[in-house]
Amino acid sequence: MTKFVVDAGAALRFAATGTPLPDAHELLAPTLLRSQALSAMHEAVHQGSLTAAEARERLARLNRLKIRLLGDGVLRKVAWTIADDLGWESTYAAEYVALTRLQADYLVTLDDDLARAVQGVVPTAPFDALLDPRS
């Protein structure tokens, strides 16, 4: 089984596809995923790129996805260290990186800057790896 940490952008895109998760995969995310997804959908509605109904439906699909949410003290401590090591002010992205380091095979993000920043820190995979049962 391949374990993928998905950030909010990747999780929302996956939810938007409506594609079932291959049995060979497990999704993980820090507990902050739900708040970040909610905020991203609210921002999309505010900017006019989605209707409120579309955003709510995407959130409902996200809530139905089998994503193991984690957020214990070890994760927070490792996230703090990663943020320090990478010179980041915020620990939000560092939580995804820390969870990948601690429990997953790959980080999946749609954020190209984040993917570049974590090269050599944790392995990343493209979004399409979530759809491929051979990954």
PDB file of C-alpha atoms in Angstrom:
ATOM      1  CA  MET A   1       0.000   0.000   0.000  1.00  0.00           C
ATOM      2  CA  THR A   2       1.305   3.428  -0.956  1.00  0.00           C
ATOM      3  CA  LYS A   3       0.697   6.181   1.577  1.00  0.00           C
ATOM      4  CA  PHE A   4       0.251   9.693   0.235  1.00  0.00           C
ATOM      5  CA  VAL A   5       0.040  12.885   2.250  1.00  0.00           C
ATOM      6  CA  VAL A   6      -2.252  15.253   0.364  1.00  0.00           C
ATOM      7  CA  ASP A   7      -2.353  18.975   0.941  1.00  0.00           C
ATOM      8  CA  ALA A   8      -5.624  20.893   0.763  1.00  0.00           C
ATOM      9  CA  GLY A   9      -5.236  21.744  -2.917  1.00  0.00           C
ATOM     10  CA  ALA A  10      -4.556  18.147  -3.920  1.00  0.00           C
ATOM     11  CA  ALA A  11      -7.362  16.815  -1.714  1.00  0.00           C
ATOM     12  CA  LEU A  12      -9.878  19.277  -3.167  1.00  0.00           C
ATOM     13  CA  ARG A  13      -8.800  18.462  -6.716  1.00  0.00           C
ATOM     14  CA  PHE A  14      -9.140  14.748  -5.966  1.00  0.00           C
ATOM     15  CA  ALA A  15     -12.594  15.346  -4.509  1.00  0.00           C
ATOM     16  CA  ALA A  16     -13.537  17.326  -7.621  1.00  0.00           C
ATOM     17  CA  THR A  17     -12.614  14.394  -9.890  1.00  0.00           C
ATOM     18  CA  GLY A  18     -15.081  12.079  -8.161  1.00  0.00           C
ATOM     19  CA  THR A  19     -12.649   9.253  -8.894  1.00  0.00           C
ATOM     20  CA  PRO A  20     -12.532   6.491  -6.281  1.00  0.00           C
ATOM     21  CA  LEU A  21      -9.233   6.071  -4.483  1.00  0.00           C
ATOM     22  CA  PRO A  22      -7.440   2.928  -5.662  1.00  0.00           C
ATOM     23  CA  ASP A  23      -7.373   0.227  -2.969  1.00  0.00           C
ATOM     24  CA  ALA A  24      -3.586   0.244  -3.174  1.00  0.00           C
ATOM     25  CA  HIS A  25      -3.462   3.799  -1.769  1.00  0.00           C
ATOM     26  CA  GLU A  26      -3.970   5.410   1.607  1.00  0.00           C
ATOM     27  CA  LEU A  27      -4.421   9.163   2.060  1.00  0.00           C
ATOM     28  CA  LEU A  28      -3.151  11.043   5.092  1.00  0.00           C
ATOM     29  CA  ALA A  29      -3.199  14.705   6.066  1.00  0.00           C
ATOM     30  CA  PRO A  30      -2.680  16.864   9.124  1.00  0.00           C
ATOM     31  CA  THR A  31      -5.856  17.891  10.921  1.00  0.00           C
ATOM     32  CA  LEU A  32      -5.572  21.409   9.525  1.00  0.00           C
ATOM     33  CA  LEU A  33      -6.596  20.069   6.092  1.00  0.00           C
ATOM     34  CA  ARG A  34     -10.299  20.574   6.751  1.00  0.00           C
ATOM     35  CA  SER A  35      -9.886  24.231   7.788  1.00  0.00           C
ATOM     36  CA  GLN A  36      -7.626  24.983   4.840  1.00  0.00           C
ATOM     37  CA  ALA A  37     -10.058  23.321   2.422  1.00  0.00           C
ATOM     38  CA  LEU A  38     -12.982  25.265   3.870  1.00  0.00           C
ATOM     39  CA  SER A  39     -11.063  28.517   3.504  1.00  0.00           C
ATOM     40  CA  ALA A  40      -9.973  27.692  -0.062  1.00  0.00           C
ATOM     41  CA  MET A  41     -13.556  26.995  -1.098  1.00  0.00           C
ATOM     42  CA  HIS A  42     -14.821  30.183   0.559  1.00  0.00           C
ATOM     43  CA  GLU A  43     -12.114  32.159  -1.243  1.00  0.00           C
ATOM     44  CA  ALA A  44     -13.089  30.550  -4.580  1.00  0.00           C
ATOM     45  CA  VAL A  45     -16.701  31.599  -4.063  1.00  0.00           C
ATOM     46  CA  HIS A  46     -15.672  35.102  -2.994  1.00  0.00           C
ATOM     47  CA  GLN A  47     -13.492  35.446  -6.124  1.00  0.00           C
ATOM     48  CA  GLY A  48     -16.271  34.138  -8.358  1.00  0.00           C
ATOM     49  CA  SER A  49     -14.488  31.022  -9.644  1.00  0.00           C
ATOM     50  CA  LEU A  50     -17.052  28.677  -8.011  1.00  0.00           C
ATOM     51  CA  THR A  51     -20.654  29.057  -6.952  1.00  0.00           C
ATOM     52  CA  ALA A  52     -21.461  28.473  -3.310  1.00  0.00           C
ATOM     53  CA  ALA A  53     -23.300  25.290  -4.279  1.00  0.00           C
ATOM     54  CA  GLU A  54     -20.269  23.996  -6.200  1.00  0.00           C
ATOM     55  CA  ALA A  55     -17.962  24.773  -3.295  1.00  0.00           C
ATOM     56  CA  ARG A  56     -20.249  23.078  -0.777  1.00  0.00           C
ATOM     57  CA  GLU A  57     -20.504  20.005  -2.997  1.00  0.00           C
ATOM     58  CA  ARG A  58     -16.722  19.827  -3.326  1.00  0.00           C
ATOM     59  CA  LEU A  59     -16.378  20.068   0.459  1.00  0.00           C
ATOM     60  CA  ALA A  60     -18.987  17.339   0.893  1.00  0.00           C
ATOM     61  CA  ARG A  61     -17.017  15.087  -1.467  1.00  0.00           C
ATOM     62  CA  LEU A  62     -13.837  15.879   0.442  1.00  0.00           C
ATOM     63  CA  ASN A  63     -15.550  14.924   3.698  1.00  0.00           C
ATOM     64  CA  ARG A  64     -16.526  11.569   2.179  1.00  0.00           C
ATOM     65  CA  LEU A  65     -12.945  10.763   1.157  1.00  0.00           C
ATOM     66  CA  LYS A  66     -11.130   8.316   3.353  1.00  0.00           C
ATOM     67  CA  ILE A  67      -8.326  10.546   4.613  1.00  0.00           C
ATOM     68  CA  ARG A  68      -6.610   9.706   7.877  1.00  0.00           C
ATOM     69  CA  LEU A  69      -6.183  13.011   9.741  1.00  0.00           C
ATOM     70  CA  LEU A  70      -3.327  13.272  12.223  1.00  0.00           C
ATOM     71  CA  GLY A  71      -2.097  16.033  14.487  1.00  0.00           C
ATOM     72  CA  ASP A  72      -0.300  14.755  17.562  1.00  0.00           C
ATOM     73  CA  GLY A  73       2.526  16.376  19.485  1.00  0.00           C
ATOM     74  CA  VAL A  74       5.237  14.509  17.586  1.00  0.00           C
ATOM     75  CA  LEU A  75       3.901  15.824  14.283  1.00  0.00           C
ATOM     76  CA  ARG A  76       3.798  19.393  15.612  1.00  0.00           C
ATOM     77  CA  LYS A  77       7.353  19.133  16.963  1.00  0.00           C
ATOM     78  CA  VAL A  78       8.716  17.802  13.665  1.00  0.00           C
ATOM     79  CA  ALA A  79       6.762  20.480  11.747  1.00  0.00           C
ATOM     80  CA  TRP A  80       8.329  23.177  13.912  1.00  0.00           C
ATOM     81  CA  THR A  81      11.814  21.812  13.190  1.00  0.00           C
ATOM     82  CA  ILE A  82      11.143  21.555   9.453  1.00  0.00           C
ATOM     83  CA  ALA A  83       9.839  25.139   9.343  1.00  0.00           C
ATOM     84  CA  ASP A  84      13.002  26.265  11.145  1.00  0.00           C
ATOM     85  CA  ASP A  85      15.265  24.249   8.839  1.00  0.00           C
ATOM     86  CA  LEU A  86      13.587  25.612   5.702  1.00  0.00           C
ATOM     87  CA  GLY A  87      13.380  29.180   7.003  1.00  0.00           C
ATOM     88  CA  TRP A  88       9.577  29.300   6.897  1.00  0.00           C
ATOM     89  CA  GLU A  89       7.635  31.682   9.147  1.00  0.00           C
ATOM     90  CA  SER A  90       4.529  29.498   9.101  1.00  0.00           C
ATOM     91  CA  THR A  91       4.253  25.853  10.086  1.00  0.00           C
ATOM     92  CA  TYR A  92       1.182  25.061   7.965  1.00  0.00           C
ATOM     93  CA  ALA A  93       3.041  23.547   4.993  1.00  0.00           C
ATOM     94  CA  ALA A  94       5.583  22.068   7.401  1.00  0.00           C
ATOM     95  CA  GLU A  95       2.830  19.920   8.935  1.00  0.00           C
ATOM     96  CA  TYR A  96       2.294  18.216   5.567  1.00  0.00           C
ATOM     97  CA  VAL A  97       6.037  17.742   5.155  1.00  0.00           C
ATOM     98  CA  ALA A  98       6.402  16.413   8.707  1.00  0.00           C
ATOM     99  CA  LEU A  99       3.575  13.934   8.221  1.00  0.00           C
ATOM    100  CA  THR A 100       5.189  12.723   5.015  1.00  0.00           C
ATOM    101  CA  ARG A 101       8.491  12.258   6.809  1.00  0.00           C
ATOM    102  CA  LEU A 102       6.883  10.432   9.720  1.00  0.00           C
ATOM    103  CA  GLN A 103       4.272   8.215   8.071  1.00  0.00           C
ATOM    104  CA  ALA A 104       3.995   8.380   4.293  1.00  0.00           C
ATOM    105  CA  ASP A 105       5.747   7.487   1.092  1.00  0.00           C
ATOM    106  CA  TYR A 106       5.033  10.697  -0.822  1.00  0.00           C
ATOM    107  CA  LEU A 107       3.688  14.221  -0.507  1.00  0.00           C
ATOM    108  CA  VAL A 108       1.218  15.273  -3.190  1.00  0.00           C
ATOM    109  CA  THR A 109       0.799  19.014  -3.617  1.00  0.00           C
ATOM    110  CA  LEU A 110      -0.410  21.263  -6.404  1.00  0.00           C
ATOM    111  CA  ASP A 111       1.863  24.013  -5.066  1.00  0.00           C
ATOM    112  CA  ASP A 112       4.947  24.015  -7.304  1.00  0.00           C
ATOM    113  CA  ASP A 113       6.830  26.297  -4.899  1.00  0.00           C
ATOM    114  CA  LEU A 114       6.251  23.867  -2.041  1.00  0.00           C
ATOM    115  CA  ALA A 115       7.283  20.893  -4.175  1.00  0.00           C
ATOM    116  CA  ARG A 116      10.536  22.655  -5.087  1.00  0.00           C
ATOM    117  CA  ALA A 117      11.180  23.732  -1.482  1.00  0.00           C
ATOM    118  CA  VAL A 118      10.963  20.170  -0.165  1.00  0.00           C
ATOM    119  CA  GLN A 119      13.171  18.517  -2.773  1.00  0.00           C
ATOM    120  CA  GLY A 120      15.630  16.416  -0.809  1.00  0.00           C
ATOM    121  CA  VAL A 121      13.516  16.764   2.349  1.00  0.00           C
ATOM    122  CA  VAL A 122      10.666  14.367   1.487  1.00  0.00           C
ATOM    123  CA  PRO A 123       9.701  12.538  -1.703  1.00  0.00           C
ATOM    124  CA  THR A 124       6.908  14.071  -3.737  1.00  0.00           C
ATOM    125  CA  ALA A 125       4.578  12.536  -6.306  1.00  0.00           C
ATOM    126  CA  PRO A 126       2.498  14.140  -9.038  1.00  0.00           C
ATOM    127  CA  PHE A 127      -1.256  14.421  -8.585  1.00  0.00           C
ATOM    128  CA  ASP A 128      -1.858  11.692 -11.170  1.00  0.00           C
ATOM    129  CA  ALA A 129      -0.148   9.172  -8.875  1.00  0.00           C
ATOM    130  CA  LEU A 130      -3.316   9.260  -6.745  1.00  0.00           C
ATOM    131  CA  LEU A 131      -5.337   7.970  -9.683  1.00  0.00           C
ATOM    132  CA  ASP A 132      -2.925   5.176 -10.659  1.00  0.00           C
ATOM    133  CA  PRO A 133      -3.275   1.970  -8.618  1.00  0.00           C
ATOM    134  CA  ARG A 134       0.277   0.936  -9.609  1.00  0.00           C
ATOM    135  CA  SER A 135       1.851   3.924  -7.803  1.00  0.00           C
TER     136      SER A 135
END
